[in-house]
Amino acid sequence: GQQLNQSPQSMFIQEGEDVSMNCTSSSIFNTWLWYKQEPGEGPVLLIALYKAGELTSNGRLTAQFGITRKDSFLNISASIPSDVGIYFCAGEAPSGTYKYIFGTGTRLKVLA
Amino acid sequence: SAVISQKPSRDICQRGTSLTIQCQVDSQVTMMFWYRQQPGQSLTLIATANQGSEATYESGFVIDKFPISRPNLTFSTLTVSNMSPEDSSIYLCSVEDLTGRLYEQYFGPGTRLTVT
């Protein structure tokens, strides 16, 4: 079945640093979503991407829909301690079903 | 976005028993889904809860184990039946409102289930 691989699996960074993570698949997706999950809570939607090449920002977060439609990227600029959590990508599969496959997650820790 | 609540927020259950989890949305939504998140893992879709008809289950999940109801456009339940320790997970409901922002899916806070 389809899988979404996220890298890195985990990151330890200093406060103020920029962060980059990505999500790759062997299959094409038409929609990508990025979520953040904190302990004891459900995932919170950060950014939605709908077109290949699309670049969308939400505050310090910027996400891109890869040109090949098989990958997506999330960047966080000037990280702060509250950025700590697990970041998940999700791709709609199959297309048009409104159902999503979730990536393996990137665990982010920010050192003050 | 819709406000989604789940009950219970957590529970500890005995092997062999069943637990029903409720998901309530503060507005009518088109699509409702149930996910499982095993400890330290990603999210896996269990089923789509269809209003007024049987749920649509993903591969590896069956109605006898995870019966789902959706009596209206704001409410759904997931039952975890005949539980075993392997069912210990976080169970999450999510919604999409196709009349609003298409393809955006929002999650409830989750129900943390421990089976002993």
PDB file of C-alpha atoms in Angstrom:
ATOM      1  CA  GLY A   1       0.000   0.000   0.000  1.00  0.00           C
ATOM      2  CA  GLN A   2       0.894   3.651  -0.160  1.00  0.00           C
ATOM      3  CA  GLN A   3       3.272   5.002   2.435  1.00  0.00           C
ATOM      4  CA  LEU A   4       4.473   8.439   3.333  1.00  0.00           C
ATOM      5  CA  ASN A   5       7.989   8.657   4.684  1.00  0.00           C
ATOM      6  CA  GLN A   6       8.966  11.679   6.696  1.00  0.00           C
ATOM      7  CA  SER A   7      12.479  12.824   7.451  1.00  0.00           C
ATOM      8  CA  PRO A   8      14.098  13.457   9.684  1.00  0.00           C
ATOM      9  CA  GLN A   9      12.460  11.159  12.189  1.00  0.00           C
ATOM     10  CA  SER A  10      13.435  13.523  15.008  1.00  0.00           C
ATOM     11  CA  MET A  11      15.258  16.806  15.432  1.00  0.00           C
ATOM     12  CA  PHE A  12      16.851  18.623  18.328  1.00  0.00           C
ATOM     13  CA  ILE A  13      17.460  22.287  17.546  1.00  0.00           C
ATOM     14  CA  GLN A  14      18.339  25.478  19.341  1.00  0.00           C
ATOM     15  CA  GLU A  15      15.740  28.168  19.798  1.00  0.00           C
ATOM     16  CA  GLY A  16      15.931  30.646  16.923  1.00  0.00           C
ATOM     17  CA  GLU A  17      17.108  28.119  14.346  1.00  0.00           C
ATOM     18  CA  ASP A  18      15.198  27.333  11.188  1.00  0.00           C
ATOM     19  CA  VAL A  19      13.784  23.845  10.662  1.00  0.00           C
ATOM     20  CA  SER A  20      13.178  21.869   7.485  1.00  0.00           C
ATOM     21  CA  MET A  21      11.390  18.562   7.147  1.00  0.00           C
ATOM     22  CA  ASN A  22      10.003  16.642   4.224  1.00  0.00           C
ATOM     23  CA  CYS A  23       7.552  13.990   3.261  1.00  0.00           C
ATOM     24  CA  THR A  24       8.028  11.638   0.309  1.00  0.00           C
ATOM     25  CA  SER A  25       5.983   8.986  -1.402  1.00  0.00           C
ATOM     26  CA  SER A  26       6.188   6.629  -4.331  1.00  0.00           C
ATOM     27  CA  SER A  27       2.675   7.719  -5.334  1.00  0.00           C
ATOM     28  CA  ILE A  28       1.230  10.965  -6.609  1.00  0.00           C
ATOM     29  CA  PHE A  29      -1.027  13.021  -4.355  1.00  0.00           C
ATOM     30  CA  ASN A  30      -3.395  15.843  -5.247  1.00  0.00           C
ATOM     31  CA  THR A  31      -3.671  17.328  -1.763  1.00  0.00           C
ATOM     32  CA  TRP A  32      -1.162  17.600   1.069  1.00  0.00           C
ATOM     33  CA  LEU A  33      -1.913  18.584   4.650  1.00  0.00           C
ATOM     34  CA  TRP A  34       0.546  19.348   7.433  1.00  0.00           C
ATOM     35  CA  TYR A  35      -0.363  18.847  11.101  1.00  0.00           C
ATOM     36  CA  LYS A  36       1.233  19.395  14.487  1.00  0.00           C
ATOM     37  CA  GLN A  37       0.414  17.132  17.424  1.00  0.00           C
ATOM     38  CA  GLU A  38       1.287  17.905  21.017  1.00  0.00           C
ATOM     39  CA  PRO A  39       1.178  15.319  23.818  1.00  0.00           C
ATOM     40  CA  GLY A  40      -2.336  14.377  24.859  1.00  0.00           C
ATOM     41  CA  GLU A  41      -3.985  16.271  22.022  1.00  0.00           C
ATOM     42  CA  GLY A  42      -5.306  15.625  18.559  1.00  0.00           C
ATOM     43  CA  PRO A  43      -3.409  16.817  15.466  1.00  0.00           C
ATOM     44  CA  VAL A  44      -3.909  20.478  14.575  1.00  0.00           C
ATOM     45  CA  LEU A  45      -4.054  21.445  10.910  1.00  0.00           C
ATOM     46  CA  LEU A  46      -1.273  23.885  10.003  1.00  0.00           C
ATOM     47  CA  ILE A  47      -1.270  24.197   6.226  1.00  0.00           C
ATOM     48  CA  ALA A  48      -3.177  22.738   3.259  1.00  0.00           C
ATOM     49  CA  LEU A  49      -1.671  22.479  -0.254  1.00  0.00           C
ATOM     50  CA  TYR A  50      -3.678  21.834  -3.397  1.00  0.00           C
ATOM     51  CA  LYS A  51      -1.449  22.389  -6.455  1.00  0.00           C
ATOM     52  CA  ALA A  52       1.957  21.144  -7.544  1.00  0.00           C
ATOM     53  CA  GLY A  53       4.549  23.832  -6.874  1.00  0.00           C
ATOM     54  CA  GLU A  54       2.279  25.708  -4.468  1.00  0.00           C
ATOM     55  CA  LEU A  55       4.031  27.548  -1.641  1.00  0.00           C
ATOM     56  CA  THR A  56       1.861  28.499   1.337  1.00  0.00           C
ATOM     57  CA  SER A  57       2.726  30.246   4.587  1.00  0.00           C
ATOM     58  CA  ASN A  58       1.100  30.350   7.994  1.00  0.00           C
ATOM     59  CA  GLY A  59       3.061  32.707  10.221  1.00  0.00           C
ATOM     60  CA  ARG A  60       6.559  31.282  10.651  1.00  0.00           C
ATOM     61  CA  LEU A  61       5.569  28.097   8.825  1.00  0.00           C
ATOM     62  CA  THR A  62       5.961  27.630   5.089  1.00  0.00           C
ATOM     63  CA  ALA A  63       5.018  24.497   3.188  1.00  0.00           C
ATOM     64  CA  GLN A  64       5.494  23.517  -0.432  1.00  0.00           C
ATOM     65  CA  PHE A  65       3.756  21.014  -2.681  1.00  0.00           C
ATOM     66  CA  GLY A  66       6.510  19.284  -4.646  1.00  0.00           C
ATOM     67  CA  ILE A  67       6.575  19.624  -8.422  1.00  0.00           C
ATOM     68  CA  THR A  68       6.536  15.843  -8.886  1.00  0.00           C
ATOM     69  CA  ARG A  69       3.437  15.651  -6.626  1.00  0.00           C
ATOM     70  CA  LYS A  70       5.212  12.890  -4.711  1.00  0.00           C
ATOM     71  CA  ASP A  71       6.640  15.073  -1.974  1.00  0.00           C
ATOM     72  CA  SER A  72       6.034  18.043   0.265  1.00  0.00           C
ATOM     73  CA  PHE A  73       8.177  20.184   2.520  1.00  0.00           C
ATOM     74  CA  LEU A  74       7.609  22.118   5.729  1.00  0.00           C
ATOM     75  CA  ASN A  75       9.880  24.861   7.026  1.00  0.00           C
ATOM     76  CA  ILE A  76       9.692  26.598  10.377  1.00  0.00           C
ATOM     77  CA  SER A  77      11.642  29.807  10.742  1.00  0.00           C
ATOM     78  CA  ALA A  78      13.090  31.191  13.962  1.00  0.00           C
ATOM     79  CA  SER A  79      11.912  28.276  16.105  1.00  0.00           C
ATOM     80  CA  ILE A  80      10.568  28.869  19.604  1.00  0.00           C
ATOM     81  CA  PRO A  81      10.023  26.428  22.486  1.00  0.00           C
ATOM     82  CA  SER A  82       6.297  26.084  21.755  1.00  0.00           C
ATOM     83  CA  ASP A  83       7.130  24.599  18.338  1.00  0.00           C
ATOM     84  CA  VAL A  84       7.869  21.349  20.171  1.00  0.00           C
ATOM     85  CA  GLY A  85       5.682  18.484  18.994  1.00  0.00           C
ATOM     86  CA  ILE A  86       5.280  15.882  16.292  1.00  0.00           C
ATOM     87  CA  TYR A  87       4.686  17.118  12.757  1.00  0.00           C
ATOM     88  CA  PHE A  88       2.739  14.901  10.379  1.00  0.00           C
ATOM     89  CA  CYS A  89       2.189  15.209   6.675  1.00  0.00           C
ATOM     90  CA  ALA A  90      -0.898  13.675   5.109  1.00  0.00           C
ATOM     91  CA  GLY A  91      -1.752  12.984   1.487  1.00  0.00           C
ATOM     92  CA  GLU A  92      -5.196  12.398   0.087  1.00  0.00           C
ATOM     93  CA  ALA A  93      -5.489   8.838  -1.179  1.00  0.00           C
ATOM     94  CA  PRO A  94      -7.036   7.720  -3.317  1.00  0.00           C
ATOM     95  CA  SER A  95      -7.633  11.036  -5.047  1.00  0.00           C
ATOM     96  CA  GLY A  96     -11.146  12.394  -4.626  1.00  0.00           C
ATOM     97  CA  THR A  97     -12.025  10.235  -1.635  1.00  0.00           C
ATOM     98  CA  TYR A  98     -11.378  12.877   1.059  1.00  0.00           C
ATOM     99  CA  LYS A  99      -9.430  10.196   2.935  1.00  0.00           C
ATOM    100  CA  TYR A 100      -5.833  10.726   4.019  1.00  0.00           C
ATOM    101  CA  ILE A 101      -2.712   8.647   4.562  1.00  0.00           C
ATOM    102  CA  PHE A 102      -0.474  10.007   7.270  1.00  0.00           C
ATOM    103  CA  GLY A 103       3.293  10.190   7.265  1.00  0.00           C
ATOM    104  CA  THR A 104       5.530   8.639   9.877  1.00  0.00           C
ATOM    105  CA  GLY A 105       6.009  11.944  11.691  1.00  0.00           C
ATOM    106  CA  THR A 106       8.914  14.207  12.613  1.00  0.00           C
ATOM    107  CA  ARG A 107       9.456  14.768  16.327  1.00  0.00           C
ATOM    108  CA  LEU A 108      10.792  18.262  17.007  1.00  0.00           C
ATOM    109  CA  LYS A 109      12.448  19.366  20.209  1.00  0.00           C
ATOM    110  CA  VAL A 110      13.574  22.948  20.710  1.00  0.00           C
ATOM    111  CA  LEU A 111      16.268  23.742  23.247  1.00  0.00           C
ATOM    112  CA  ALA A 112      15.936  27.162  24.850  1.00  0.00           C
TER     113      ALA A 112
ATOM    114  CA  SER B   1     -13.256  25.395  11.807  1.00  0.00           C
ATOM    115  CA  ALA B   2     -15.683  23.136  13.667  1.00  0.00           C
ATOM    116  CA  VAL B   3     -15.248  22.448  17.368  1.00  0.00           C
ATOM    117  CA  ILE B   4     -14.976  18.709  17.972  1.00  0.00           C
ATOM    118  CA  SER B   5     -15.306  16.984  21.322  1.00  0.00           C
ATOM    119  CA  GLN B   6     -14.796  13.351  22.283  1.00  0.00           C
ATOM    120  CA  LYS B   7     -15.956  11.343  25.264  1.00  0.00           C
ATOM    121  CA  PRO B   8     -14.380   9.815  27.220  1.00  0.00           C
ATOM    122  CA  SER B   9     -11.018  11.552  27.038  1.00  0.00           C
ATOM    123  CA  ARG B  10      -9.371   8.442  28.447  1.00  0.00           C
ATOM    124  CA  ASP B  11     -10.311   5.084  29.913  1.00  0.00           C
ATOM    125  CA  ILE B  12      -8.761   1.957  31.307  1.00  0.00           C
ATOM    126  CA  CYS B  13     -10.705  -1.168  30.373  1.00  0.00           C
ATOM    127  CA  GLN B  14     -10.549  -4.860  31.095  1.00  0.00           C
ATOM    128  CA  ARG B  15      -9.741  -7.378  28.404  1.00  0.00           C
ATOM    129  CA  GLY B  16     -12.863  -8.775  26.760  1.00  0.00           C
ATOM    130  CA  THR B  17     -15.068  -5.742  27.406  1.00  0.00           C
ATOM    131  CA  SER B  18     -16.260  -3.080  24.957  1.00  0.00           C
ATOM    132  CA  LEU B  19     -16.007   0.705  24.997  1.00  0.00           C
ATOM    133  CA  THR B  20     -18.057   3.199  23.030  1.00  0.00           C
ATOM    134  CA  ILE B  21     -16.409   6.493  22.137  1.00  0.00           C
ATOM    135  CA  GLN B  22     -18.516   9.504  21.231  1.00  0.00           C
ATOM    136  CA  CYS B  23     -17.637  12.303  18.830  1.00  0.00           C
ATOM    137  CA  GLN B  24     -19.707  15.497  18.832  1.00  0.00           C
ATOM    138  CA  VAL B  25     -19.276  18.411  16.409  1.00  0.00           C
ATOM    139  CA  ASP B  26     -20.708  21.865  17.030  1.00  0.00           C
ATOM    140  CA  SER B  27     -21.925  22.226  13.449  1.00  0.00           C
ATOM    141  CA  GLN B  28     -23.164  19.949  10.698  1.00  0.00           C
ATOM    142  CA  VAL B  29     -20.342  18.394   8.695  1.00  0.00           C
ATOM    143  CA  THR B  30     -20.292  16.301   5.573  1.00  0.00           C
ATOM    144  CA  MET B  31     -17.612  13.754   6.349  1.00  0.00           C
ATOM    145  CA  MET B  32     -16.635  12.094   9.638  1.00  0.00           C
ATOM    146  CA  PHE B  33     -13.771   9.654  10.075  1.00  0.00           C
ATOM    147  CA  TRP B  34     -12.293   7.501  12.823  1.00  0.00           C
ATOM    148  CA  TYR B  35      -8.535   6.964  13.219  1.00  0.00           C
ATOM    149  CA  ARG B  36      -6.350   4.883  15.487  1.00  0.00           C
ATOM    150  CA  GLN B  37      -2.956   6.032  16.722  1.00  0.00           C
ATOM    151  CA  GLN B  38      -0.987   3.276  18.405  1.00  0.00           C
ATOM    152  CA  PRO B  39       1.627   4.301  20.989  1.00  0.00           C
ATOM    153  CA  GLY B  40       4.415   6.291  19.374  1.00  0.00           C
ATOM    154  CA  GLN B  41       2.997   5.723  15.901  1.00  0.00           C
ATOM    155  CA  SER B  42       1.286   7.640  13.137  1.00  0.00           C
ATOM    156  CA  LEU B  43      -2.428   7.771  12.452  1.00  0.00           C
ATOM    157  CA  THR B  44      -4.261   4.984  10.639  1.00  0.00           C
ATOM    158  CA  LEU B  45      -7.733   5.428   9.197  1.00  0.00           C
ATOM    159  CA  ILE B  46     -10.239   2.916  10.582  1.00  0.00           C
ATOM    160  CA  ALA B  47     -13.376   3.922   8.696  1.00  0.00           C
ATOM    161  CA  THR B  48     -15.536   6.631   7.216  1.00  0.00           C
ATOM    162  CA  ALA B  49     -18.701   7.176   9.255  1.00  0.00           C
ATOM    163  CA  ASN B  50     -21.580   7.575   6.809  1.00  0.00           C
ATOM    164  CA  GLN B  51     -24.718   9.366   7.917  1.00  0.00           C
ATOM    165  CA  GLY B  52     -27.704   7.063   7.808  1.00  0.00           C
ATOM    166  CA  SER B  53     -25.848   4.059   6.401  1.00  0.00           C
ATOM    167  CA  GLU B  54     -23.150   1.552   7.269  1.00  0.00           C
ATOM    168  CA  ALA B  55     -19.623   2.818   7.757  1.00  0.00           C
ATOM    169  CA  THR B  56     -16.951   2.194   5.120  1.00  0.00           C
ATOM    170  CA  TYR B  57     -14.033   0.300   6.643  1.00  0.00           C
ATOM    171  CA  GLU B  58     -10.392   0.341   5.584  1.00  0.00           C
ATOM    172  CA  SER B  59      -8.393  -2.784   4.989  1.00  0.00           C
ATOM    173  CA  GLY B  60      -7.630  -4.546   8.244  1.00  0.00           C
ATOM    174  CA  PHE B  61     -10.627  -3.165  10.138  1.00  0.00           C
ATOM    175  CA  VAL B  62     -14.007  -4.915  10.396  1.00  0.00           C
ATOM    176  CA  ILE B  63     -17.441  -3.926  11.569  1.00  0.00           C
ATOM    177  CA  ASP B  64     -17.672  -6.657  14.200  1.00  0.00           C
ATOM    178  CA  LYS B  65     -14.611  -5.286  15.969  1.00  0.00           C
ATOM    179  CA  PHE B  66     -15.240  -1.563  15.399  1.00  0.00           C
ATOM    180  CA  PRO B  67     -18.964  -0.920  14.956  1.00  0.00           C
ATOM    181  CA  ILE B  68     -19.662   2.710  14.054  1.00  0.00           C
ATOM    182  CA  SER B  69     -22.833   4.740  14.133  1.00  0.00           C
ATOM    183  CA  ARG B  70     -23.607   8.143  12.634  1.00  0.00           C
ATOM    184  CA  PRO B  71     -27.236   9.039  13.283  1.00  0.00           C
ATOM    185  CA  ASN B  72     -26.936  12.657  12.135  1.00  0.00           C
ATOM    186  CA  LEU B  73     -24.520  15.244  10.716  1.00  0.00           C
ATOM    187  CA  THR B  74     -23.035  16.247  14.083  1.00  0.00           C
ATOM    188  CA  PHE B  75     -22.524  12.987  15.990  1.00  0.00           C
ATOM    189  CA  SER B  76     -20.812   9.619  15.639  1.00  0.00           C
ATOM    190  CA  THR B  77     -19.774   6.739  17.873  1.00  0.00           C
ATOM    191  CA  LEU B  78     -17.027   4.152  17.588  1.00  0.00           C
ATOM    192  CA  THR B  79     -17.170   0.996  19.663  1.00  0.00           C
ATOM    193  CA  VAL B  80     -14.064  -1.040  20.335  1.00  0.00           C
ATOM    194  CA  SER B  81     -15.399  -4.544  20.950  1.00  0.00           C
ATOM    195  CA  ASN B  82     -13.986  -7.520  22.824  1.00  0.00           C
ATOM    196  CA  MET B  83     -10.885  -5.554  23.676  1.00  0.00           C
ATOM    197  CA  SER B  84      -7.382  -6.918  24.036  1.00  0.00           C
ATOM    198  CA  PRO B  85      -4.189  -5.139  25.139  1.00  0.00           C
ATOM    199  CA  GLU B  86      -3.334  -4.659  21.444  1.00  0.00           C
ATOM    200  CA  ASP B  87      -6.277  -2.254  21.217  1.00  0.00           C
ATOM    201  CA  SER B  88      -4.538   0.163  23.564  1.00  0.00           C
ATOM    202  CA  SER B  89      -4.303   3.290  21.411  1.00  0.00           C
ATOM    203  CA  ILE B  90      -5.520   6.810  20.957  1.00  0.00           C
ATOM    204  CA  TYR B  91      -8.756   6.880  18.963  1.00  0.00           C
ATOM    205  CA  LEU B  92      -9.447  10.094  17.075  1.00  0.00           C
ATOM    206  CA  CYS B  93     -12.417  11.349  15.162  1.00  0.00           C
ATOM    207  CA  SER B  94     -12.009  13.866  12.375  1.00  0.00           C
ATOM    208  CA  VAL B  95     -14.349  15.867  10.173  1.00  0.00           C
ATOM    209  CA  GLU B  96     -14.382  17.535   6.785  1.00  0.00           C
ATOM    210  CA  ASP B  97     -16.995  20.044   5.807  1.00  0.00           C
ATOM    211  CA  LEU B  98     -17.221  19.885   2.060  1.00  0.00           C
ATOM    212  CA  THR B  99     -19.385  22.994   1.981  1.00  0.00           C
ATOM    213  CA  GLY B 100     -16.603  24.923   3.637  1.00  0.00           C
ATOM    214  CA  ARG B 101     -12.888  24.561   3.068  1.00  0.00           C
ATOM    215  CA  LEU B 102     -12.617  21.588   0.801  1.00  0.00           C
ATOM    216  CA  TYR B 103     -10.319  18.738   1.789  1.00  0.00           C
ATOM    217  CA  GLU B 104      -9.327  20.259   5.127  1.00  0.00           C
ATOM    218  CA  GLN B 105      -9.679  17.696   7.873  1.00  0.00           C
ATOM    219  CA  TYR B 106      -9.932  18.616  11.552  1.00  0.00           C
ATOM    220  CA  PHE B 107      -9.416  16.353  14.546  1.00  0.00           C
ATOM    221  CA  GLY B 108     -10.960  15.931  17.930  1.00  0.00           C
ATOM    222  CA  PRO B 109      -8.779  15.744  21.053  1.00  0.00           C
ATOM    223  CA  GLY B 110      -8.716  11.939  21.026  1.00  0.00           C
ATOM    224  CA  THR B 111      -9.649   9.170  23.441  1.00  0.00           C
ATOM    225  CA  ARG B 112      -6.738   7.459  25.107  1.00  0.00           C
ATOM    226  CA  LEU B 113      -7.616   3.803  25.712  1.00  0.00           C
ATOM    227  CA  THR B 114      -5.612   1.402  27.834  1.00  0.00           C
ATOM    228  CA  VAL B 115      -6.642  -2.256  27.932  1.00  0.00           C
ATOM    229  CA  THR B 116      -5.380  -4.397  30.784  1.00  0.00           C
TER     230      THR B 116
END
